[in-house]
Short mmCIF file of C-alpha atoms in Angstrom, two decimals:
data_model
loop_
_atom_site.label_atom_id
_atom_site.label_comp_id
_atom_site.label_asym_id
_atom_site.label_seq_id
_atom_site.Cartn_x
_atom_site.Cartn_y
_atom_site.Cartn_z
CA UNK A 1 23.65 111.36 -7.74
CA UNK A 2 26.08 110.16 -10.40
CA UNK A 3 27.54 113.66 -10.69
CA UNK A 4 28.08 113.78 -6.94
CA UNK A 5 29.87 110.43 -6.98
CA UNK A 6 31.98 111.55 -9.93
CA UNK A 7 32.88 114.77 -8.13
CA UNK A 8 33.90 112.85 -4.98
CA UNK A 9 35.98 110.44 -7.07
CA UNK A 10 37.78 113.34 -8.77
CA UNK A 11 38.53 114.98 -5.40
CA UNK A 12 39.93 111.70 -4.05
CA UNK A 13 42.14 111.27 -7.13
CA UNK A 14 43.42 114.85 -6.80
CA UNK A 15 44.25 114.30 -3.11
CA UNK A 16 46.08 111.07 -3.96
CA UNK A 17 48.12 112.78 -6.71
CA UNK A 18 48.99 115.70 -4.43
CA UNK A 19 50.03 113.29 -1.69
CA UNK A 20 52.27 111.33 -4.08
CA UNK A 21 53.88 114.45 -5.58
CA UNK A 22 54.37 116.12 -2.20
CA UNK A 23 55.99 113.08 -0.62
CA UNK A 24 58.39 112.50 -3.50
CA UNK A 25 59.10 116.24 -3.79
CA UNK A 26 60.41 116.31 -0.24
CA UNK A 27 62.33 113.09 -0.79
CA UNK A 28 64.00 114.76 -3.78
CA UNK A 29 65.03 117.68 -1.55
CA UNK A 30 66.60 115.17 0.86
CA UNK A 31 68.32 113.29 -2.01
CA UNK A 32 66.32 110.11 -1.41
CA UNK A 33 64.62 107.68 -3.79
CA UNK A 34 60.86 108.17 -4.39
CA UNK A 35 58.05 106.35 -2.61
CA UNK A 36 55.32 106.62 -5.22
CA UNK A 37 57.13 106.51 -8.55
CA UNK A 38 58.04 103.43 -10.61
CA UNK A 39 61.55 102.89 -11.96
CA UNK A 40 61.56 102.91 -15.76
CA UNK A 41 65.27 102.89 -16.50
CA UNK A 42 68.86 102.93 -15.28
CA UNK A 43 71.79 104.64 -17.00
CA UNK A 44 75.40 103.59 -17.49
CA UNK A 45 76.75 106.86 -16.09
CA UNK A 46 77.41 105.19 -12.77
CA UNK A 47 73.89 104.01 -11.99
CA UNK A 48 71.52 106.99 -12.26
CA UNK A 49 67.87 105.88 -12.15
CA UNK A 50 64.75 107.33 -13.74
CA UNK A 51 61.28 106.97 -12.19
CA UNK A 52 57.83 108.00 -13.35
CA UNK A 53 54.88 108.93 -11.15
CA UNK A 54 51.39 110.39 -11.51
CA UNK A 55 52.06 113.64 -13.35
CA UNK A 56 55.78 113.86 -12.63
CA UNK A 57 59.18 112.33 -13.27
CA UNK A 58 61.84 111.61 -10.64
CA UNK A 59 65.56 111.19 -11.43
CA UNK A 60 68.03 109.89 -8.82
CA UNK A 61 71.55 110.69 -10.00
CA UNK A 62 74.49 108.41 -9.28
CA UNK A 63 77.24 109.47 -11.68
CA UNK A 64 80.90 108.53 -11.83
CA UNK A 65 81.88 112.12 -10.97
CA UNK A 66 80.08 111.86 -7.63
CA UNK A 67 76.69 113.42 -8.38
CA UNK A 68 74.13 111.78 -6.08
CA UNK A 69 71.44 114.47 -6.25
CA UNK A 70 67.70 113.90 -6.75
CA UNK A 71 65.41 115.85 -9.10
CA UNK A 72 61.64 116.01 -9.58
CA UNK A 73 59.95 117.66 -12.55
CA UNK A 74 57.63 117.21 -15.51
CA UNK A 75 57.77 114.27 -17.92
CA UNK A 76 60.08 116.16 -20.32
CA UNK A 77 62.85 116.31 -17.72
CA UNK A 78 65.75 114.11 -18.84
CA UNK A 79 68.99 112.62 -17.54
CA UNK A 80 70.89 115.80 -18.43
CA UNK A 81 69.97 117.16 -14.98
CA UNK A 82 72.62 114.80 -13.59
CA UNK A 83 75.26 116.54 -15.70
CA UNK A 84 74.34 120.01 -14.47
CA UNK A 85 75.41 119.72 -10.84
CA UNK A 86 77.64 117.64 -8.61
CA UNK A 87 76.34 116.70 -5.21
CA UNK A 88 79.15 114.66 -3.67
CA UNK A 89 78.30 113.13 -0.31
CA UNK A 90 79.95 114.16 2.93
CA UNK A 91 79.55 110.71 4.40
CA UNK A 92 83.20 109.80 3.77
CA UNK A 93 84.55 113.19 4.84
CA UNK A 94 86.06 113.84 8.30
CA UNK A 95 82.93 115.69 9.45
CA UNK A 96 79.48 114.23 9.99
CA UNK A 97 76.55 115.01 7.74
CA UNK A 98 74.43 115.99 10.77
CA UNK A 99 77.14 118.44 11.80
CA UNK A 100 77.06 119.97 8.31
CA UNK A 101 73.38 120.84 8.71
CA UNK A 102 74.14 123.66 11.15
CA UNK A 103 75.36 125.87 8.31
CA UNK A 104 71.80 125.86 6.97
CA UNK A 105 70.30 127.23 10.16
CA UNK A 106 71.95 130.50 11.12
CA UNK A 107 75.00 132.69 10.65
CA UNK A 108 76.53 131.70 13.98
CA UNK A 109 76.18 128.05 13.05
CA UNK A 110 78.00 128.73 9.77
CA UNK A 111 80.93 130.40 11.54
CA UNK A 112 81.06 127.63 14.16
CA UNK A 113 81.17 124.95 11.53
CA UNK A 114 83.79 126.63 9.35
CA UNK A 115 85.99 127.42 12.36
CA UNK A 116 85.82 123.74 13.33
CA UNK A 117 87.05 122.85 9.85
CA UNK A 118 89.93 125.31 10.14
CA UNK A 119 91.08 124.12 13.56
CA UNK A 120 90.56 120.39 12.91
CA UNK A 121 91.34 119.89 9.21
CA UNK A 122 93.33 122.83 7.89
CA UNK A 123 95.46 121.13 5.23
CA UNK A 124 94.74 120.37 1.59
CA UNK A 125 93.21 116.97 2.39
CA UNK A 126 90.04 118.80 3.42
CA UNK A 127 89.39 120.46 0.03
CA UNK A 128 86.43 118.16 -0.77
CA UNK A 129 84.61 119.09 2.41
CA UNK A 130 85.25 122.82 2.11
CA UNK A 131 84.02 122.98 -1.50
CA UNK A 132 80.90 121.08 -0.45
CA UNK A 133 80.26 123.49 2.43
CA UNK A 134 80.69 126.41 0.01
CA UNK A 135 78.03 124.71 -2.13
CA UNK A 136 80.15 124.89 -5.25
CA UNK A 137 77.86 122.40 -6.98
CA UNK A 138 75.38 125.26 -7.51
CA UNK A 139 77.73 126.51 -10.25
CA UNK A 140 77.49 123.19 -12.08
CA UNK A 141 79.85 120.22 -12.38
CA UNK A 142 83.27 121.00 -10.97
CA UNK A 143 86.64 119.38 -10.41
CA UNK A 144 89.81 120.64 -8.79
CA UNK A 145 93.55 120.11 -8.65
CA UNK A 146 96.04 121.26 -6.04
CA UNK A 147 99.56 122.01 -7.18
CA UNK A 148 102.62 124.13 -6.51
CA UNK A 149 103.14 127.11 -8.83
CA UNK A 150 106.46 128.91 -8.27
CA UNK A 151 106.57 129.48 -4.51
CA UNK A 152 102.79 129.27 -3.96
CA UNK A 153 100.31 126.44 -3.66
CA UNK A 154 97.39 126.96 -6.01
CA UNK A 155 93.96 125.40 -5.87
CA UNK A 156 92.63 125.20 -9.45
CA UNK A 157 88.86 124.80 -9.74
CA UNK A 158 87.29 123.91 -13.09
CA UNK A 159 83.55 124.47 -13.19
CA UNK A 160 80.57 124.72 -15.54
CA UNK A 161 78.62 127.86 -14.70
CA UNK A 162 74.87 127.32 -14.42
CA UNK A 163 72.55 129.39 -16.55
CA UNK A 164 71.28 132.56 -14.90
CA UNK A 165 74.16 132.89 -12.42
CA UNK A 166 74.10 136.69 -12.76
CA UNK A 167 76.19 139.31 -14.55
CA UNK A 168 79.99 139.52 -14.65
CA UNK A 169 80.16 141.80 -11.61
CA UNK A 170 78.06 139.39 -9.55
CA UNK A 171 80.30 136.52 -10.63
CA UNK A 172 83.46 138.41 -9.65
CA UNK A 173 82.06 139.09 -6.18
CA UNK A 174 80.99 135.48 -5.76
CA UNK A 175 84.40 134.11 -6.77
CA UNK A 176 86.18 136.52 -4.43
CA UNK A 177 83.85 135.56 -1.57
CA UNK A 178 84.43 131.84 -2.07
CA UNK A 179 88.18 132.38 -2.48
CA UNK A 180 88.39 134.31 0.78
CA UNK A 181 86.87 131.41 2.70
CA UNK A 182 88.99 128.81 0.88
CA UNK A 183 92.27 130.62 1.51
CA UNK A 184 91.35 131.20 5.16
CA UNK A 185 90.50 127.56 5.82
CA UNK A 186 93.20 125.78 3.80
CA UNK A 187 96.59 126.61 5.22
CA UNK A 188 98.36 125.06 2.21
CA UNK A 189 96.60 127.28 -0.33
CA UNK A 190 97.86 130.73 -1.35
CA UNK A 191 95.97 131.15 -4.63
CA UNK A 192 92.67 130.08 -6.16
CA UNK A 193 92.34 129.88 -9.94
CA UNK A 194 88.80 129.59 -11.30
CA UNK A 195 88.46 128.09 -14.80
CA UNK A 196 85.10 128.33 -16.58
CA UNK A 197 84.99 125.19 -18.73
CA UNK A 198 82.52 126.72 -21.19
CA UNK A 199 84.94 129.30 -22.57
CA UNK A 200 88.16 128.51 -20.67
CA UNK A 201 87.87 131.90 -18.96
CA UNK A 202 90.31 132.10 -16.03
CA UNK A 203 90.26 134.18 -12.87
CA UNK A 204 93.20 134.07 -10.43
CA UNK A 205 92.65 135.34 -6.88
CA UNK A 206 95.69 135.45 -4.59
CA UNK A 207 96.07 135.61 -0.83
CA UNK A 208 98.06 138.85 -1.31
CA UNK A 209 95.22 140.80 -2.91
CA UNK A 210 92.68 139.54 -0.38
CA UNK A 211 94.97 140.36 2.54
CA UNK A 212 95.11 143.98 1.35
CA UNK A 213 91.34 144.22 1.47
CA UNK A 214 90.40 142.06 4.46
CA UNK A 215 93.56 141.75 6.59
CA UNK A 216 95.80 138.71 6.91
CA UNK A 217 93.48 135.74 6.36
CA UNK A 218 96.00 133.23 7.68
CA UNK A 219 96.15 135.05 11.04
CA UNK A 220 92.50 134.39 11.84
CA UNK A 221 92.59 132.27 14.99
CA UNK A 222 89.26 132.78 16.74
CA UNK A 223 85.60 132.26 16.01
CA UNK A 224 84.90 135.98 16.49
CA UNK A 225 87.57 136.93 13.92
CA UNK A 226 86.21 134.43 11.41
CA UNK A 227 82.64 135.67 11.91
CA UNK A 228 83.72 139.26 11.18
CA UNK A 229 85.57 138.14 8.05
CA UNK A 230 82.55 136.20 6.75
CA UNK A 231 80.39 139.30 7.15
CA UNK A 232 83.02 141.44 5.34
CA UNK A 233 83.20 138.87 2.54
CA UNK A 234 79.41 139.00 2.31
CA UNK A 235 79.33 135.24 2.88
CA UNK A 236 76.25 135.95 4.96
CA UNK A 237 74.47 139.00 6.30
CA UNK A 238 74.33 139.95 9.96
CA UNK A 239 70.57 140.08 9.40
CA UNK A 240 69.08 136.69 8.58
CA UNK A 241 67.59 136.53 5.04
CA UNK A 242 64.25 135.42 6.50
CA UNK A 243 62.71 136.46 9.81
CA UNK A 244 59.47 135.31 11.43
CA UNK A 245 57.56 137.35 14.01
CA UNK A 246 54.63 135.95 15.97
CA UNK A 247 51.92 138.64 15.94
CA UNK A 248 49.09 136.70 17.63
CA UNK A 249 49.22 133.69 19.93
CA UNK A 250 46.69 131.42 21.64
CA UNK A 251 46.82 127.87 22.96
CA UNK A 252 45.11 126.74 19.70
CA UNK A 253 47.21 128.58 17.16
CA UNK A 254 49.17 131.63 16.08
CA UNK A 255 49.50 134.24 13.40
CA UNK A 256 52.99 134.82 12.06
CA UNK A 257 54.57 137.48 9.88
CA UNK A 258 57.21 136.18 7.46
CA UNK A 259 59.65 138.70 6.03
CA UNK A 260 62.18 138.15 3.27
CA UNK A 261 65.07 140.53 4.01
CA UNK A 262 67.01 139.54 0.89
CA UNK A 263 66.86 139.79 -2.88
CA UNK A 264 66.59 136.01 -3.21
CA UNK A 265 63.48 133.89 -3.74
CA UNK A 266 62.58 131.00 -1.44
CA UNK A 267 60.33 127.95 -1.69
CA UNK A 268 58.12 127.11 1.29
CA UNK A 269 54.95 125.27 2.17
CA UNK A 270 52.18 125.12 4.75
CA UNK A 271 54.08 122.63 6.88
CA UNK A 272 55.46 123.72 10.25
CA UNK A 273 56.56 121.96 13.43
CA UNK A 274 55.93 122.91 17.05
CA UNK A 275 58.35 121.68 19.71
CA UNK A 276 58.20 121.94 23.49
CA UNK A 277 61.12 122.33 25.86
CA UNK A 278 61.72 119.51 28.30
CA UNK A 279 64.91 119.58 30.41
CA UNK A 280 66.71 121.76 27.84
CA UNK A 281 65.71 119.42 25.00
CA UNK A 282 63.25 120.30 22.23
CA UNK A 283 60.66 117.59 21.57
CA UNK A 284 58.05 117.70 18.74
CA UNK A 285 54.46 118.16 19.85
CA UNK A 286 52.23 115.30 18.71
CA UNK A 287 49.02 115.95 16.82
CA UNK A 288 50.23 118.82 14.64
CA UNK A 289 48.30 119.21 11.35
CA UNK A 290 49.47 117.41 8.21
CA UNK A 291 49.24 119.20 4.85
CA UNK A 292 48.84 117.87 1.32
CA UNK A 293 49.89 121.19 -0.27
CA UNK A 294 53.32 121.43 1.37
CA UNK A 295 54.94 122.95 -1.69
CA UNK A 296 54.16 125.45 -4.39
CA UNK A 297 54.61 128.77 -2.60
CA UNK A 298 57.34 131.26 -3.47
CA UNK A 299 58.52 133.96 -1.07
CA UNK A 300 59.59 136.80 -3.36
CA UNK A 301 62.44 139.22 -2.72
CA UNK A 302 61.68 141.69 0.09
CA UNK A 303 58.19 140.20 0.42
CA UNK A 304 56.28 140.43 3.69
CA UNK A 305 53.38 137.99 4.27
CA UNK A 306 51.12 136.88 7.10
CA UNK A 307 50.18 133.24 7.73
CA UNK A 308 47.92 131.49 10.25
CA UNK A 309 49.09 128.35 12.04
CA UNK A 310 46.58 126.11 13.80
CA UNK A 311 47.91 123.57 16.29
CA UNK A 312 44.92 121.17 15.96
CA UNK A 313 45.47 120.54 19.66
CA UNK A 314 45.44 122.68 22.78
CA UNK A 315 48.90 123.41 24.18
CA UNK A 316 49.40 123.33 27.92
CA UNK A 317 51.53 125.87 29.76
CA UNK A 318 55.21 125.72 28.93
CA UNK A 319 58.00 126.84 26.58
CA UNK A 320 57.59 126.14 22.86
CA UNK A 321 59.08 127.00 19.51
CA UNK A 322 57.69 127.02 15.99
CA UNK A 323 59.99 125.57 13.33
CA UNK A 324 59.57 126.38 9.65
CA UNK A 325 61.93 125.81 6.73
CA UNK A 326 62.55 127.75 3.52
CA UNK A 327 64.68 126.65 0.56
CA UNK A 328 66.50 129.15 -1.62
CA UNK A 329 65.64 129.01 -5.33
CA UNK A 330 68.79 129.20 -7.47
CA UNK A 331 67.15 128.88 -10.88
CA UNK A 332 63.85 127.69 -12.29
CA UNK A 333 62.73 126.44 -15.71
CA UNK A 334 59.60 124.73 -17.00
CA UNK A 335 61.35 121.38 -16.65
CA UNK A 336 62.88 121.60 -13.19
CA UNK A 337 63.98 123.86 -10.35
CA UNK A 338 67.46 124.06 -8.81
CA UNK A 339 67.41 124.64 -5.06
CA UNK A 340 70.05 126.15 -2.81
CA UNK A 341 70.60 126.14 0.91
CA UNK A 342 67.82 125.45 3.37
CA UNK A 343 67.02 128.06 6.03
CA UNK A 344 65.40 126.73 9.21
CA UNK A 345 63.72 129.44 11.27
CA UNK A 346 62.91 129.01 14.98
CA UNK A 347 60.40 131.20 16.84
CA UNK A 348 60.23 130.62 20.59
CA UNK A 349 57.08 131.38 22.56
CA UNK A 350 55.50 130.67 25.93
CA UNK A 351 51.97 129.56 26.73
#
């Protein structure tokens, strides 16, 4: 009897720990403060705070250089994570944070968003927003200056490359890709100079050399033209990195096939959302299952898996869609994981 009670107590404790970690893990992904961790210190770097929870540590950055990111990891994680990346907020930029989210959903959304930046805010005052959209903080801390050099305006970007960013050839392609978008969107800019702070290595990319390869970037004046350029630049693929196909469907649940079409790795969990269509609006279905183990799965490169989704409620006739999110893994160590863009996949179906 005592063993049974002890076993039940252990199970309850495990469930509580998983609940705490899961909740704060997702709050870290959304750059929010933790629910279930206690603050143990605050730093003079601008106000970064350190929290400790059951089996994990949570650090909410708030540095003078604009890093407001959140990190969750083991107890040996330290405040240095706030020095590794800059996550400046878009709240004070001319575009809304909700509007920025569309670039995480699909290629068309990315092109729409970037074209809106070009047509609405095409001068150098929009550099902050464009560098945020290009997710430059994945390279590490960065700063920039905008100045006239001879007859050209040059955007100089100083950055600290993160560990494991790939070989030299991969870096060259990445810098050219980012430069193509920058020079297309910022009418004032004719050159982009990248300066690696670690070794003062410099790479200058000019509008002239990109024009020879991709056509006149400054002449792009339509969404269709910009979309074609982004594909040429390899900013995104015409095929989405992750696709979901519904292989079986009933009113009680479904079986889905998840395919990773890329060479990247993605984090995902059991959690999914089902929405129903009501007068052209998508509304979440109530009563969907809640999961304690929402994290911990990795979708490997070119991996193809099958998952079962149970609604926990019977769906009536109508139009629905399943919503599931995946987060790109940039790098991972024993102490912490650096995440990239979020991919939200929608699968429509009819009952």
